[in-house]
Amino acid sequence: MRWGLIGASTIAEQHMIGAIRATGGEVAAVVSTTKARARDFAARHCIPTHSATLALILDDPSIRAVYISSTNEKHHAQALSAIAAGKHVLCEKPLAMTLDEATEMVAAAEAAGVIFATNHHLRCSGSHRAVRDLIAQGRIGRVLSLRLFHAVHLPGNLQGWRINDAGAGGGVIPDITVHDADVARFLLGEDPVAVVAQMTASGMGQGVEDSVMSVWAMPSGAMVFGHESFTHPFAGSGLEVHGTHGSIFARGVMTQQPKGEIELVTATGREAVSFPTHNLYAQGVQDFLSALAGQGAPAATGRDGIASLAVALAVREAARTGIRQTVDYRRTA
């Protein structure tokens, strides 16, 4: 599989190039906002061709798939162009700035018959899959609540537009809350129906929120509490799932690395739970390739991307207005 990178991003540099190559793929080209950025990125990563225009990738029939990791406001137009050119698309979250844009992207891919996936890496984690299996096996009984704490300190090299540019899709809600929405849906197998929330800006950046807390109502009656932040250097991250017959404590698992620990607590005592430690991004690419081969679906589909964006947007609106929000998924199928 020959891939084109749309966006010379940190995530592509640190994770996705290696994942593509580890699964037998070739990174054939990179496109970025300027020729200089594309040239330097290509040189650092031994990518044979580079450009500041999409035509380099779109006009090359040997490039069958693209990975989009540009700033959020660019995803919509870039994805539609790639789909129109017949490319399969793996797009970073959030898919777009609005639900209408995200829905248009997914619908266009479905109409064109190409695979469209969202790069929600956490559902590719061995730890998260182990937690989901414990829940599905009934090890904690009926789920009563899920607590997601994903408050970190955003590294300096990742700050930039994420903390200063609302127009580019900055803010902790589109950056991290959207991931936690996908985690909740992945673990519990249901979609939040309504949310309440509060957000704040500590002064790390300008014009966007950097911390948020929210509570989500689930159709089953379970409640989800989410805490996401860019400003907490020592808070740690993890998740807890509490049920009628037990609890799962997963610490240090809201990460790009295959690490952390899981403990199952029931009336019989405490049990350490092992899990696979494969590369999350390589797993996501492999699942994408399997879907291309007609063997299952991507780890997170385009429809998953729409749903996680819907929850994140509802959280932001609830925090902005102080009013409980019903989540609008704009489902067409």
Coordinates of C-alpha atoms in Angstrom, one line a residue:
M1 CA 0.0 0.0 0.0
R2 CA 1.4 3.4 -1.0
W3 CA 0.2 6.2 1.3
G4 CA 0.2 10.0 0.9
L5 CA 0.4 12.1 4.0
I6 CA -1.7 15.2 4.1
G7 CA -0.2 17.3 6.9
A8 CA 3.4 17.3 8.1
S9 CA 2.3 16.8 11.7
T10 CA 3.9 15.7 14.9
I11 CA 1.6 12.7 15.2
A12 CA 2.6 11.6 11.7
E13 CA 6.2 12.1 12.6
Q14 CA 6.2 10.4 16.0
H15 CA 3.6 7.6 15.3
M16 CA 2.0 7.2 11.9
I17 CA 5.0 6.9 9.6
G18 CA 6.4 4.1 11.7
A19 CA 3.0 2.4 11.9
I20 CA 2.5 2.5 8.1
R21 CA 5.9 1.1 7.5
A22 CA 5.5 -1.5 10.2
T23 CA 2.5 -2.9 8.5
G24 CA 4.2 -3.1 5.1
G25 CA 3.2 0.2 3.7
E26 CA 5.2 2.8 1.8
V27 CA 4.9 6.5 2.6
A28 CA 5.2 7.8 -0.9
A29 CA 4.5 11.6 -0.5
V30 CA 3.8 14.3 2.0
V31 CA 1.9 17.6 1.4
S32 CA 2.1 20.5 3.8
T33 CA 1.2 24.2 4.0
T34 CA 4.5 25.4 2.6
K35 CA 7.1 23.9 0.3
A36 CA 9.8 24.4 2.9
R37 CA 7.9 22.5 5.6
A38 CA 7.0 19.7 3.2
R39 CA 10.6 19.5 2.0
D40 CA 12.2 19.4 5.5
F41 CA 9.6 16.8 6.7
A42 CA 10.3 14.6 3.7
A43 CA 14.0 14.8 4.2
R44 CA 13.8 13.9 7.8
H45 CA 11.7 10.8 7.1
C46 CA 13.0 9.6 3.8
I47 CA 9.8 10.4 1.9
P48 CA 10.5 10.5 -1.8
T49 CA 8.2 13.3 -2.9
H50 CA 6.7 16.4 -1.3
S51 CA 4.6 19.4 -2.2
A52 CA 2.5 22.3 -0.9
T53 CA -0.4 21.2 -3.1
L54 CA -2.7 18.2 -2.9
A55 CA -2.4 17.5 -6.6
L56 CA 0.9 15.6 -5.9
I57 CA -1.1 12.9 -4.1
L58 CA -4.5 13.2 -5.8
D59 CA -3.1 12.8 -9.3
D60 CA -0.9 9.8 -8.5
P61 CA -3.0 6.6 -9.1
S62 CA -0.4 4.5 -7.3
I63 CA -1.2 6.2 -4.0
R64 CA -4.3 4.4 -2.8
A65 CA -4.7 5.8 0.7
V66 CA -4.2 9.1 2.5
Y67 CA -3.7 9.9 6.1
I68 CA -5.0 13.4 7.0
S69 CA -3.4 15.1 10.1
S70 CA -3.6 18.8 9.1
T71 CA -5.2 21.3 11.5
N72 CA -8.9 20.6 12.1
E73 CA -10.4 23.2 9.9
K74 CA -8.7 21.7 6.8
H75 CA -10.0 18.1 7.2
H76 CA -13.3 18.7 5.4
A77 CA -12.0 20.0 2.1
Q78 CA -9.0 17.8 2.0
A79 CA -11.0 14.6 2.7
L80 CA -13.6 15.5 0.0
S81 CA -10.8 16.1 -2.5
A82 CA -9.2 12.8 -1.6
I83 CA -12.5 10.9 -1.8
A84 CA -13.2 12.5 -5.2
A85 CA -9.9 11.2 -6.4
G86 CA -10.8 7.7 -5.3
K87 CA -8.4 7.5 -2.3
H88 CA -9.2 5.6 0.9
V89 CA -9.0 8.0 3.9
L90 CA -7.7 7.7 7.4
C91 CA -8.5 11.0 9.1
E92 CA -7.5 12.4 12.4
K93 CA -10.1 13.4 14.9
P94 CA -12.1 15.5 15.1
L95 CA -13.2 14.8 11.6
A96 CA -14.4 18.4 11.0
M97 CA -15.4 21.6 12.6
T98 CA -19.2 20.9 12.4
L99 CA -21.4 17.9 12.2
D100 CA -22.7 18.8 8.8
E101 CA -19.1 18.8 7.4
A102 CA -18.3 15.5 9.1
T103 CA -21.5 13.9 7.8
E104 CA -20.8 15.1 4.3
M105 CA -17.3 13.6 4.4
V106 CA -18.6 10.2 5.5
A107 CA -21.5 10.2 3.0
A108 CA -19.2 11.1 0.2
A109 CA -16.9 8.2 1.0
E110 CA -19.9 5.8 1.2
A111 CA -21.1 7.0 -2.2
A112 CA -17.7 6.6 -3.7
G113 CA -17.2 3.1 -2.3
V114 CA -13.9 4.0 -0.5
I115 CA -12.9 3.2 3.1
F116 CA -13.1 6.2 5.4
A117 CA -11.9 5.8 9.0
T118 CA -11.2 8.0 12.0
N119 CA -7.9 7.7 13.8
H120 CA -9.2 7.1 17.3
H121 CA -6.1 5.3 18.6
L122 CA -7.3 4.5 22.1
R123 CA -9.8 1.9 20.9
C124 CA -6.8 0.1 19.4
S125 CA -5.1 -0.2 22.7
G126 CA -4.7 -3.6 24.3
S127 CA -5.7 -2.1 27.7
H128 CA -8.9 -0.6 26.4
R129 CA -9.9 -3.8 24.6
A130 CA -9.2 -5.8 27.7
V131 CA -11.5 -3.4 29.7
R132 CA -14.2 -3.8 27.1
D133 CA -13.9 -7.6 27.2
L134 CA -14.3 -7.5 31.0
I135 CA -17.5 -5.5 30.7
A136 CA -18.9 -7.7 27.9
Q137 CA -18.2 -10.8 29.9
G138 CA -20.3 -9.5 32.8
R139 CA -17.4 -9.5 35.2
I140 CA -18.7 -6.3 36.9
G141 CA -22.4 -6.9 36.4
R142 CA -24.5 -4.0 35.0
V143 CA -22.5 -0.9 34.4
L144 CA -23.5 2.0 36.7
S145 CA -20.9 4.6 35.9
L146 CA -17.7 5.3 33.9
R147 CA -15.1 7.9 35.0
L148 CA -12.7 9.1 32.4
F149 CA -9.8 11.3 33.7
H150 CA -7.6 12.6 30.9
A151 CA -6.1 15.7 32.4
V152 CA -2.5 16.2 31.2
H153 CA 0.0 19.0 30.6
L154 CA 0.1 19.7 26.9
P155 CA 3.8 19.7 25.8
G156 CA 5.2 22.9 24.5
N157 CA 5.8 21.5 21.0
L158 CA 2.1 20.7 20.7
Q159 CA 0.7 23.9 22.0
G160 CA 0.6 26.5 19.2
W161 CA -2.8 26.4 17.4
R162 CA -4.3 23.9 20.0
I163 CA -4.3 26.6 22.7
N164 CA -4.4 29.8 20.6
D165 CA -6.5 29.3 17.4
A166 CA -10.2 28.6 17.7
G167 CA -10.5 29.0 13.9
A168 CA -8.2 26.0 13.4
G169 CA -10.2 23.9 15.8
G170 CA -8.1 24.5 18.9
G171 CA -9.2 23.8 22.5
V172 CA -9.2 20.8 24.8
I173 CA -12.7 19.7 23.8
P174 CA -12.0 18.9 20.2
D175 CA -8.5 17.6 21.1
I176 CA -9.2 15.3 24.1
T177 CA -12.9 15.3 24.9
V178 CA -13.6 13.9 21.5
H179 CA -11.3 11.0 22.3
D180 CA -13.0 10.3 25.6
A181 CA -16.4 10.3 23.8
D182 CA -15.1 7.6 21.6
V183 CA -13.7 5.7 24.5
A184 CA -17.1 5.7 26.3
R185 CA -18.9 4.5 23.2
F186 CA -16.3 1.8 22.6
L187 CA -16.3 0.5 26.1
L188 CA -20.1 0.7 26.8
G189 CA -21.5 0.1 23.3
E190 CA -24.0 2.9 23.5
D191 CA -24.2 6.6 22.7
P192 CA -24.5 9.4 25.2
V193 CA -27.9 11.1 25.0
A194 CA -27.4 14.3 27.0
V195 CA -24.6 16.2 28.6
V196 CA -24.0 18.9 31.2
A197 CA -20.6 20.6 31.4
Q198 CA -18.4 23.5 32.6
M199 CA -15.1 24.7 31.0
T200 CA -12.4 27.2 31.8
A201 CA -9.3 28.8 30.3
S202 CA -6.4 29.1 32.7
G203 CA -4.3 31.5 30.6
M204 CA -2.1 28.8 28.9
G205 CA -3.4 30.1 25.6
Q206 CA -5.9 32.6 24.1
G207 CA -9.4 32.2 22.9
V208 CA -10.0 28.5 23.6
E209 CA -10.8 26.4 26.7
D210 CA -8.0 24.4 28.2
S211 CA -10.0 22.4 30.9
V212 CA -13.5 20.9 31.0
M213 CA -15.6 18.6 33.2
S214 CA -18.8 17.0 32.0
V215 CA -21.4 14.4 32.9
W216 CA -23.1 12.4 30.2
A217 CA -26.4 10.4 30.5
M218 CA -26.4 7.0 28.7
P219 CA -29.5 5.2 27.4
S220 CA -28.9 2.3 29.8
G221 CA -29.0 4.7 32.8
A222 CA -25.3 4.6 33.3
M223 CA -23.5 8.0 33.9
V224 CA -20.2 9.0 32.4
F225 CA -17.9 11.7 34.0
G226 CA -15.2 13.2 31.9
H227 CA -12.4 15.4 32.9
E228 CA -10.0 16.7 30.2
S229 CA -7.3 19.3 30.5
F230 CA -4.1 20.7 29.0
T231 CA -2.9 22.2 32.3
H232 CA -2.5 19.3 34.8
P233 CA 1.2 18.1 34.9
F234 CA 0.8 15.6 37.7
A235 CA -2.8 14.5 37.6
G236 CA -2.3 11.2 35.9
S237 CA -4.8 9.6 33.5
G238 CA -7.0 6.6 33.4
L239 CA -10.5 5.3 33.6
E240 CA -12.8 3.5 36.1
V241 CA -15.8 1.4 35.3
H242 CA -18.2 0.7 38.2
G243 CA -20.9 -2.0 38.1
T244 CA -23.3 -3.8 40.3
H245 CA -20.9 -6.6 41.0
G246 CA -17.4 -5.1 40.6
S247 CA -15.2 -2.3 39.4
I248 CA -12.4 -1.9 36.9
F249 CA -9.5 0.5 37.6
A250 CA -7.3 1.2 34.6
R251 CA -4.5 3.6 35.4
G252 CA -2.1 5.3 32.9
V253 CA -4.0 4.0 29.9
M254 CA -5.2 7.2 28.2
T255 CA -2.0 7.4 26.3
Q256 CA -0.4 6.8 22.9
Q257 CA 1.9 4.2 24.4
P258 CA 0.9 0.6 25.3
K259 CA 1.3 1.0 29.0
G260 CA -0.6 1.3 32.3
E261 CA -2.2 -1.2 34.6
I262 CA -5.7 -2.7 35.0
E263 CA -7.2 -4.1 38.3
L264 CA -10.5 -5.8 38.6
V265 CA -12.1 -5.6 42.1
T266 CA -15.0 -7.8 43.0
A267 CA -16.4 -9.5 46.2
T268 CA -13.7 -12.2 45.7
G269 CA -10.9 -9.7 45.9
R270 CA -8.5 -7.8 43.6
E271 CA -7.1 -9.2 40.4
A272 CA -4.4 -7.8 38.1
V273 CA -5.6 -8.0 34.5
S274 CA -3.0 -8.5 31.8
F275 CA -3.4 -7.0 28.3
P276 CA -1.5 -7.0 24.9
T277 CA 1.1 -4.3 24.5
H278 CA 1.1 -3.9 20.8
N279 CA 1.6 -0.5 19.0
L280 CA -1.7 1.3 19.0
Y281 CA -1.2 3.1 15.7
A282 CA 0.1 0.0 13.9
Q283 CA -3.1 -1.8 15.1
G284 CA -5.2 1.0 13.7
V285 CA -3.4 0.9 10.3
Q286 CA -3.7 -2.9 10.2
D287 CA -7.4 -2.7 10.9
F288 CA -7.7 -0.1 8.1
L289 CA -5.9 -2.4 5.7
S290 CA -8.1 -5.4 6.7
A291 CA -11.1 -3.3 5.9
L292 CA -9.7 -2.5 2.5
A293 CA -9.3 -6.2 1.9
G294 CA -12.9 -6.8 2.8
Q295 CA -12.1 -8.3 6.2
G296 CA -14.1 -6.4 8.7
A297 CA -14.3 -2.7 9.5
P298 CA -11.7 -0.1 10.5
A299 CA -11.1 0.2 14.3
A300 CA -13.1 3.5 14.2
T301 CA -15.3 4.2 11.2
G302 CA -16.3 7.5 9.8
R303 CA -19.7 7.1 11.6
D304 CA -17.7 6.7 14.9
G305 CA -16.0 9.9 14.1
I306 CA -19.3 11.7 13.6
A307 CA -20.6 10.4 16.9
S308 CA -17.5 11.4 18.9
L309 CA -17.6 14.9 17.4
A310 CA -21.3 15.1 18.2
V311 CA -20.6 14.5 21.9
A312 CA -17.7 16.9 22.0
L313 CA -19.8 19.7 20.4
A314 CA -22.6 19.0 22.8
V315 CA -20.1 19.3 25.7
R316 CA -18.8 22.6 24.4
E317 CA -22.4 24.0 24.0
A318 CA -23.4 22.8 27.4
A319 CA -20.4 24.5 29.0
R320 CA -20.9 27.7 26.9
T321 CA -24.6 28.0 27.8
G322 CA -24.9 26.3 31.2
I323 CA -27.8 24.4 29.8
R324 CA -28.1 20.6 29.5
Q325 CA -27.7 19.5 25.9
T326 CA -29.3 16.6 24.0
V327 CA -26.6 15.1 21.7
D328 CA -27.4 15.6 18.0
Y329 CA -25.9 12.8 15.9
R330 CA -27.4 13.9 12.6
R331 CA -27.8 10.3 11.6
T332 CA -28.9 9.6 8.0
A333 CA -28.7 5.8 8.2

